[in-house]
Amino acid sequence: DSIGFCLEGKPYMGVVYAPMTNELYVAVKGRGAYRNGIRLSGCTGEKAGKTLSKAVVCFEFGYARTQDGIDNMVNAVRRLLEHGVRTTRTLGSGVLDLCYVACGRMDVVYTGMAEEGWKPWDYCAGLVVAVEAGCTMSHLKLDGENDFDADGTMKENWQYNLYSRSMICGVNPILVEQCRDVVLNASSKKGFV
């Protein structure tokens, strides 16, 4: 269960409860992120230097059922496995995926390879938790003019477009870029470590 609160159209506060693990995640913009009252720092220390070959990568397939959609999603995972990642996961809960990146259980999560991107109410609370924990939140790919700023730079973190059809969140910006490149096949032969 989760509740995300936006202020002036931007995510501001998030509360996520995971009943199976009895974990409560709480975050407020500018105030940090917490799990059961303990501040999250899943994006610091060893995680700050994490690269794709050592990463636990999470993805969510969603509801795409067209041949192109299925091919896009499956081939992205194929490219990750061929590239070499520590392992992959899919949990079925976008908001928990983000919380697990924020607390360091996973290293990066993405969605939006086909028409299956998350809806704002599915992950707003997790976005606040992840960004407040120091994670990098961005678009997996540019889907519209609201996904980049006036300089043509892809929006990240608090500027991220919550209504975008794609999303990637990771423990550091280098890992986010490496995963994006491999998933989108932009430069899967770069030889990332």
Rosetta silent file (secondary structure, phi, psi, omega in degrees, C-alpha in Angstrom):
SEQUENCE: DSIGFCLEGKPYMGVVYAPMTNELYVAVKGRGAYRNGIRLSGCTGEKAGKTLSKAVVCFEFGYARTQDGIDNMVNAVRRLLEHGVRTTRTLGSGVLDLCYVACGRMDVVYTGMAEEGWKPWDYCAGLVVAVEAGCTMSHLKLDGENDFDADGTMKENWQYNLYSRSMICGVNPILVEQCRDVVLNASSKKGFV
SCORE:     score description
SCORE:     0.000 S_00000001
   1 L     0.000  144.342  179.026    0.000    0.000    0.000 S_00000001
   2 E  -150.151  154.374  174.264    1.235    3.498   -0.719 S_00000001
   3 E  -134.471  122.783  175.040    0.236    7.133   -0.561 S_00000001
   4 E  -114.373  135.844 -178.955    2.039    9.766   -2.595 S_00000001
   5 E  -118.046  127.923  177.042    1.344   13.458   -2.073 S_00000001
   6 E  -105.805  144.858  175.861    2.129   16.081   -4.696 S_00000001
   7 E  -121.491  121.313 -175.769    2.519   19.777   -4.046 S_00000001
   8 L    54.187   40.282  175.853    1.999   22.039   -7.067 S_00000001
   9 L    79.990    3.172 -179.043    2.037   18.960   -9.310 S_00000001
  10 E  -117.883  139.910  177.429    5.388   17.627   -8.035 S_00000001
  11 E   -55.624  134.286 -176.009    5.945   14.643   -5.709 S_00000001
  12 E  -129.190  -37.447 -177.464    6.510   15.906   -2.182 S_00000001
  13 E  -142.389  143.941  177.321    5.768   13.135    0.331 S_00000001
  14 E  -140.593  139.768  175.354    5.549    9.349    0.158 S_00000001
  15 E  -131.901  127.150 -178.928    4.451    6.604    2.526 S_00000001
  16 E  -131.041  130.056  176.045    4.774    2.929    1.572 S_00000001
  17 E  -119.100  127.128  177.403    3.817   -0.052    3.707 S_00000001
  18 E  -107.657   98.345 -173.885    4.949   -3.579    2.823 S_00000001
  19 L   -64.690  -30.705 -178.409    2.738   -5.902    4.920 S_00000001
  20 L   -68.222  -28.016 -179.916    4.659   -9.096    4.097 S_00000001
  21 L  -112.345   -0.332 -179.055    7.859   -7.687    5.601 S_00000001
  22 L    54.027   46.554  179.432    6.196   -5.251    8.036 S_00000001
  23 E  -112.756  135.353  176.891    8.243   -2.371    6.636 S_00000001
  24 E  -117.990  118.350  177.603    7.085    1.231    6.578 S_00000001
  25 E  -102.625  131.403 -179.599    8.899    3.622    4.235 S_00000001
  26 E  -136.345  135.099  177.171    8.372    7.355    4.796 S_00000001
  27 E  -149.303  143.934  174.616    9.923   10.290    2.941 S_00000001
  28 E  -132.640  134.710 -179.016    9.329   14.028    2.661 S_00000001
  29 L   -51.840  125.809  179.365   11.150   16.218    0.146 S_00000001
  30 L    82.811   -1.204 -176.408   14.166   17.753    1.835 S_00000001
  31 L  -118.715   -1.902  179.291   13.737   15.666    5.005 S_00000001
  32 E    94.389  173.782  179.248   15.212   12.294    4.032 S_00000001
  33 E  -124.469  144.123 -174.102   13.816    8.798    3.595 S_00000001
  34 E  -137.568  145.947  170.569   13.273    6.229    6.342 S_00000001
  35 E  -120.144  118.043 -177.515   12.421    2.544    6.723 S_00000001
  36 L    49.259   41.697  175.308   10.854    1.720   10.085 S_00000001
  37 L    84.101   -3.698 -179.518   12.319    4.926   11.494 S_00000001
  38 E  -105.450  128.675 -176.529   15.904    4.326   10.303 S_00000001
  39 E   -61.686  134.926  178.946   17.308    6.715    7.697 S_00000001
  40 L   -84.330  137.680  176.503   17.952    5.118    4.300 S_00000001
  41 L  -142.532   41.541 -176.975   21.367    5.460    2.737 S_00000001
  42 L   -69.070   -6.794 -176.846   21.213    2.749    0.061 S_00000001
  43 L  -112.045   23.014 -179.484   22.847    5.026   -2.513 S_00000001
  44 L  -122.714  179.584  177.708   26.066    5.727   -0.615 S_00000001
  45 H    60.214 -130.248 -179.207   29.294    3.887    0.160 S_00000001
  46 H   -57.456  -36.119 -177.684   29.836    0.842   -2.057 S_00000001
  47 H   -65.859  -28.079 -178.500   26.618    1.568   -3.980 S_00000001
  48 H   -63.113  -24.502  179.206   27.913    4.977   -5.102 S_00000001
  49 H  -108.944   10.609 -177.349   30.438    3.183   -7.347 S_00000001
  50 L   -61.385  135.651  175.835   28.230    0.264   -8.449 S_00000001
  51 L  -116.399  168.087 -172.159   28.476   -0.628  -12.145 S_00000001
  52 H   -60.546  -36.884 -177.010   26.141   -2.650  -14.329 S_00000001
  53 H   -65.947  -19.819  179.649   28.147   -5.874  -14.299 S_00000001
  54 H  -107.825    8.352 -170.295   27.753   -6.105  -10.502 S_00000001
  55 L   -91.731  147.114  166.977   24.171   -4.832  -10.361 S_00000001
  56 E   -92.534  112.968 -173.915   20.905   -6.426   -9.314 S_00000001
  57 E  -105.548  127.993  178.270   18.569   -5.150  -12.046 S_00000001
  58 E  -109.810  144.051  177.187   14.811   -5.046  -11.594 S_00000001
  59 E  -143.816  156.053  175.872   12.288   -4.621  -14.393 S_00000001
  60 L  -127.060  126.127 -178.197    8.531   -4.715  -14.699 S_00000001
  61 L   -79.422  -38.540 -179.597    6.855   -6.017  -17.851 S_00000001
  62 L    75.022 -143.257 -168.989    3.352   -4.726  -17.271 S_00000001
  63 L  -114.222    9.011 -179.944    0.536   -5.409  -19.695 S_00000001
  64 L   -62.346  130.529 -179.531    2.002   -5.015  -23.195 S_00000001
  65 L  -131.437    4.093  175.212    0.845   -7.908  -25.369 S_00000001
  66 L   -74.501  158.141  179.714    1.597   -6.772  -28.914 S_00000001
  67 H   -60.114  -43.826  178.721    4.402   -8.615  -30.702 S_00000001
  68 H   -63.798  -42.631  179.374    6.531   -5.451  -30.835 S_00000001
  69 H   -61.740  -46.589  179.039    5.888   -4.711  -27.159 S_00000001
  70 H   -62.006  -45.399  179.236    6.804   -8.235  -26.082 S_00000001
  71 H   -60.077  -43.736  179.571    9.920   -8.208  -28.270 S_00000001
  72 H   -59.729  -45.731 -177.093   11.033   -4.837  -26.820 S_00000001
  73 H   -69.216  -48.553 -177.240   10.649   -6.019  -23.233 S_00000001
  74 H   -67.151  -40.849 -179.450   12.182   -9.485  -23.637 S_00000001
  75 H   -67.061  -30.600  175.755   15.064   -8.258  -25.810 S_00000001
  76 H   -63.111  -44.819  177.689   15.967   -5.619  -23.214 S_00000001
  77 H   -65.521  -40.006  177.594   16.363   -8.358  -20.590 S_00000001
  78 H   -58.264  -45.678  179.561   18.288  -10.478  -23.103 S_00000001
  79 H   -62.622  -38.927  177.540   20.734   -7.597  -23.699 S_00000001
  80 H   -62.754  -46.557 -179.165   21.223   -7.178  -19.945 S_00000001
  81 H   -66.126  -39.535  177.373   21.948  -10.873  -19.463 S_00000001
  82 H   -66.662  -36.525  177.162   24.276  -10.966  -22.472 S_00000001
  83 H   -63.783  -40.903 -177.369   26.063   -7.884  -21.179 S_00000001
  84 L   104.314  101.421  173.950   26.487   -9.521  -17.816 S_00000001
  85 L  -123.413  163.445  179.282   24.694   -8.335  -14.686 S_00000001
  86 L   -60.743  -51.049  177.172   24.786   -9.895  -11.246 S_00000001
  87 E  -168.735  170.320  176.006   21.125  -10.936  -11.518 S_00000001
  88 E  -122.997  156.800  178.928   17.665   -9.717  -12.508 S_00000001
  89 E  -142.735  153.866  166.461   14.428   -9.466  -10.555 S_00000001
  90 L  -142.394  122.887 -172.791   10.806   -8.622  -11.142 S_00000001
  91 L  -104.701  -23.748 -179.624    8.633   -8.103   -8.082 S_00000001
  92 L    88.501    8.851  178.808    5.342   -6.885   -9.502 S_00000001
  93 L  -141.104  103.548 -178.601    5.203   -3.703   -7.420 S_00000001
  94 H   -57.544  -41.964 -177.775    6.736   -0.526   -8.813 S_00000001
  95 H   -65.409  -38.415  176.556    6.527    1.337   -5.534 S_00000001
  96 H   -72.923  -34.439  174.881    8.362   -1.474   -3.689 S_00000001
  97 H   -53.650  -47.835 -178.770   10.921   -1.739   -6.502 S_00000001
  98 H   -65.396  -40.598  177.338   11.827    1.898   -5.851 S_00000001
  99 H   -63.813  -37.820  179.899   11.936    1.398   -2.078 S_00000001
 100 H   -70.810  -31.783  171.327   14.220   -1.601   -2.519 S_00000001
 101 H   -67.356  -43.395 -178.660   16.615    0.440   -4.663 S_00000001
 102 H   -60.487  -33.521 -178.419   16.478    3.186   -2.017 S_00000001
 103 L   -97.366   -0.527  173.875   17.451    0.784    0.764 S_00000001
 104 L    93.081    5.529  177.573   20.087   -1.046   -1.295 S_00000001
 105 L   -72.611  -31.531  174.895   18.387   -4.417   -1.864 S_00000001
 106 L  -129.520  163.474 -174.622   18.428   -3.782   -5.614 S_00000001
 107 L  -105.554  -30.548 -178.904   20.613   -1.449   -7.647 S_00000001
 108 E  -156.149  146.130  176.482   18.478   -0.273  -10.547 S_00000001
 109 E  -136.358  142.617  176.102   14.876   -0.600  -11.766 S_00000001
 110 E  -140.029  158.171  172.771   13.352    0.356  -15.096 S_00000001
 111 E  -154.272  157.605  176.583   10.008    0.274  -16.860 S_00000001
 112 L   110.114   21.657  178.352    8.611    1.618  -20.121 S_00000001
 113 L   -74.054  -21.104  177.119   10.145   -0.520  -22.863 S_00000001
 114 L  -133.071 -145.294 -179.108    6.727   -0.921  -24.465 S_00000001
 115 L   -86.286   18.669 -171.104    3.344    0.554  -23.672 S_00000001
 116 L   -98.610   16.075 -177.115    3.547   -0.717  -20.080 S_00000001
 117 L   -54.448  155.653 -178.249    4.911    2.334  -18.223 S_00000001
 118 L   -72.949  156.960  174.143    3.748    2.960  -14.675 S_00000001
 119 L   -95.660  151.135 -176.192    0.999    5.361  -13.750 S_00000001
 120 H   -52.975  -39.114 -178.238    1.762    8.205  -11.270 S_00000001
 121 H   -70.537  -15.361  178.555   -0.447    6.693   -8.567 S_00000001
 122 H   -78.078  -25.870 -171.272    1.532    3.437   -8.869 S_00000001
 123 H  -143.924    5.398 -179.644    4.850    4.904   -7.838 S_00000001
 124 H   -52.671  -47.554 -178.892    4.685    8.534   -6.668 S_00000001
 125 H   -61.971  -42.012  179.057    5.389    7.539   -3.059 S_00000001
 126 H   -66.024  -34.171  176.611    8.338    5.351   -4.098 S_00000001
 127 H   -59.720  -46.099 -179.677    9.795    8.170   -6.178 S_00000001
 128 H   -62.886  -43.525  178.916    9.956   10.412   -3.094 S_00000001
 129 H   -60.513  -47.469 -176.845   11.564    7.620   -1.037 S_00000001
 130 H   -64.518  -48.401 -177.805   14.152    6.901   -3.755 S_00000001
 131 H   -65.663  -40.619  178.876   15.146   10.493   -4.458 S_00000001
 132 H   -67.938  -23.518  176.537   15.353   11.349   -0.751 S_00000001
 133 L   -83.222   -3.700  177.435   17.592    8.293   -0.238 S_00000001
 134 L    99.431    7.230  179.310   19.993    9.712   -2.844 S_00000001
 135 L   -73.051  162.125  174.575   19.022    7.601   -5.847 S_00000001
 136 E  -100.409  119.716  179.690   19.047    8.900   -9.416 S_00000001
 137 E  -111.790  129.556 -178.177   15.566    8.977  -10.969 S_00000001
 138 E  -152.986 -177.828  175.830   15.239    9.644  -14.678 S_00000001
 139 L   -87.152  139.322  173.571   13.437    8.755  -17.874 S_00000001
 140 L   -68.140  -43.493  176.602   14.373    5.519  -19.571 S_00000001
 141 L  -145.848  159.162 -179.854   13.683    7.200  -22.900 S_00000001
 142 L   -80.103  122.501 -179.187   12.286   10.537  -24.001 S_00000001
 143 L  -111.998   -9.963 -177.850    8.564   10.260  -24.694 S_00000001
 144 L  -175.645  172.628 -175.595    7.570   13.899  -24.892 S_00000001
 145 H   -64.029  -21.959  178.907    8.532   17.516  -24.414 S_00000001
 146 H   -78.365   -3.838 -178.405    7.868   17.328  -20.656 S_00000001
 147 H   -90.554   -7.104  178.481   10.701   14.792  -20.285 S_00000001
 148 E  -138.395  159.145 -177.025   13.504   17.298  -20.955 S_00000001
 149 L   -88.980 -174.502 -175.795   14.318   20.862  -19.956 S_00000001
 150 L   -62.292  -26.397  179.162   14.812   23.982  -22.108 S_00000001
 151 L   -85.262   -1.599 -178.684   18.450   23.009  -22.773 S_00000001
 152 L    85.352    9.622  179.294   17.402   19.583  -24.090 S_00000001
 153 L   -85.800  136.962  178.307   18.736   17.774  -21.018 S_00000001
 154 E   -63.987  132.442 -179.212   16.758   14.804  -19.736 S_00000001
 155 L   -70.895  144.131  179.040   15.039   15.691  -16.465 S_00000001
 156 E  -134.854  163.006  172.745   16.148   13.866  -13.319 S_00000001
 157 H    50.456 -120.124 -174.251   15.228   13.529   -9.658 S_00000001
 158 H   -70.142  -17.747  178.197   12.833   16.276   -8.508 S_00000001
 159 H   -89.704   -8.448 -179.288   12.454   17.563  -12.086 S_00000001
 160 L   -54.440  139.548 -180.000   11.514   14.095  -13.398 S_00000001
 161 L   -82.468  104.475 -177.846    8.132   14.032  -15.186 S_00000001
 162 L   -58.571  -21.278 -177.581    5.902   11.820  -13.031 S_00000001
 163 L   -96.064    8.664  178.932    3.559   11.362  -16.007 S_00000001
 164 L   -65.200  156.402  178.393    6.247    9.951  -18.308 S_00000001
 165 L   -90.525    0.953  177.877    5.716    6.551  -19.936 S_00000001
 166 L  -143.319  155.878 -175.805    9.187    5.354  -18.947 S_00000001
 167 E  -155.515  144.918  170.184   11.348    5.445  -15.831 S_00000001
 168 E  -142.047  135.983 -179.154   14.739    4.297  -14.598 S_00000001
 169 E  -137.854  130.766 -179.226   16.018    4.647  -11.044 S_00000001
 170 E  -144.529  172.760 -175.340   19.386    3.552   -9.726 S_00000001
 171 L   -75.202  -13.079  174.853   21.836    3.922   -6.880 S_00000001
 172 L  -158.351  158.796 -175.592   24.077    6.245   -8.912 S_00000001
 173 H   -66.839  -31.138  179.199   23.952    8.205  -12.189 S_00000001
 174 H   -66.501  -44.664  178.396   26.649    6.130  -13.918 S_00000001
 175 H   -62.374  -41.516  178.097   24.723    2.896  -13.321 S_00000001
 176 H   -58.593  -45.830 -179.089   21.516    4.524  -14.586 S_00000001
 177 H   -67.141  -41.562  178.197   23.253    5.572  -17.815 S_00000001
 178 H   -61.433  -47.293 -179.321   24.914    2.169  -18.289 S_00000001
 179 H   -64.001  -44.284  178.459   21.630    0.317  -17.796 S_00000001
 180 H   -57.449  -45.941 -178.816   19.761    2.739  -20.082 S_00000001
 181 H   -60.293  -45.185 -178.654   22.356    2.262  -22.831 S_00000001
 182 H   -70.091  -45.807 -178.425   22.208   -1.535  -22.694 S_00000001
 183 H   -61.046  -42.042 -179.285   18.419   -1.763  -22.342 S_00000001
 184 L   -86.084   -1.819  179.038   17.860    0.619  -25.255 S_00000001
 185 L    64.270   25.174 -178.340   20.693   -1.013  -27.222 S_00000001
 186 L   -70.860  -36.950 -178.539   22.272    2.428  -27.651 S_00000001
 187 L  -158.929   52.937 -175.133   25.770    1.204  -26.920 S_00000001
 188 L   -69.291   -4.445  179.219   25.613   -2.331  -25.546 S_00000001
 189 L  -103.379   14.377 -177.705   29.116   -2.986  -26.899 S_00000001
 190 L   -66.897  -20.969 -179.158   30.779   -0.241  -24.777 S_00000001
 191 L    76.831   43.937  177.115   32.350   -2.798  -22.462 S_00000001
 192 L   -62.067  147.571  176.049   31.064   -1.482  -19.143 S_00000001
 193 L   -97.658    0.000    0.000   32.639   -2.993  -16.071 S_00000001
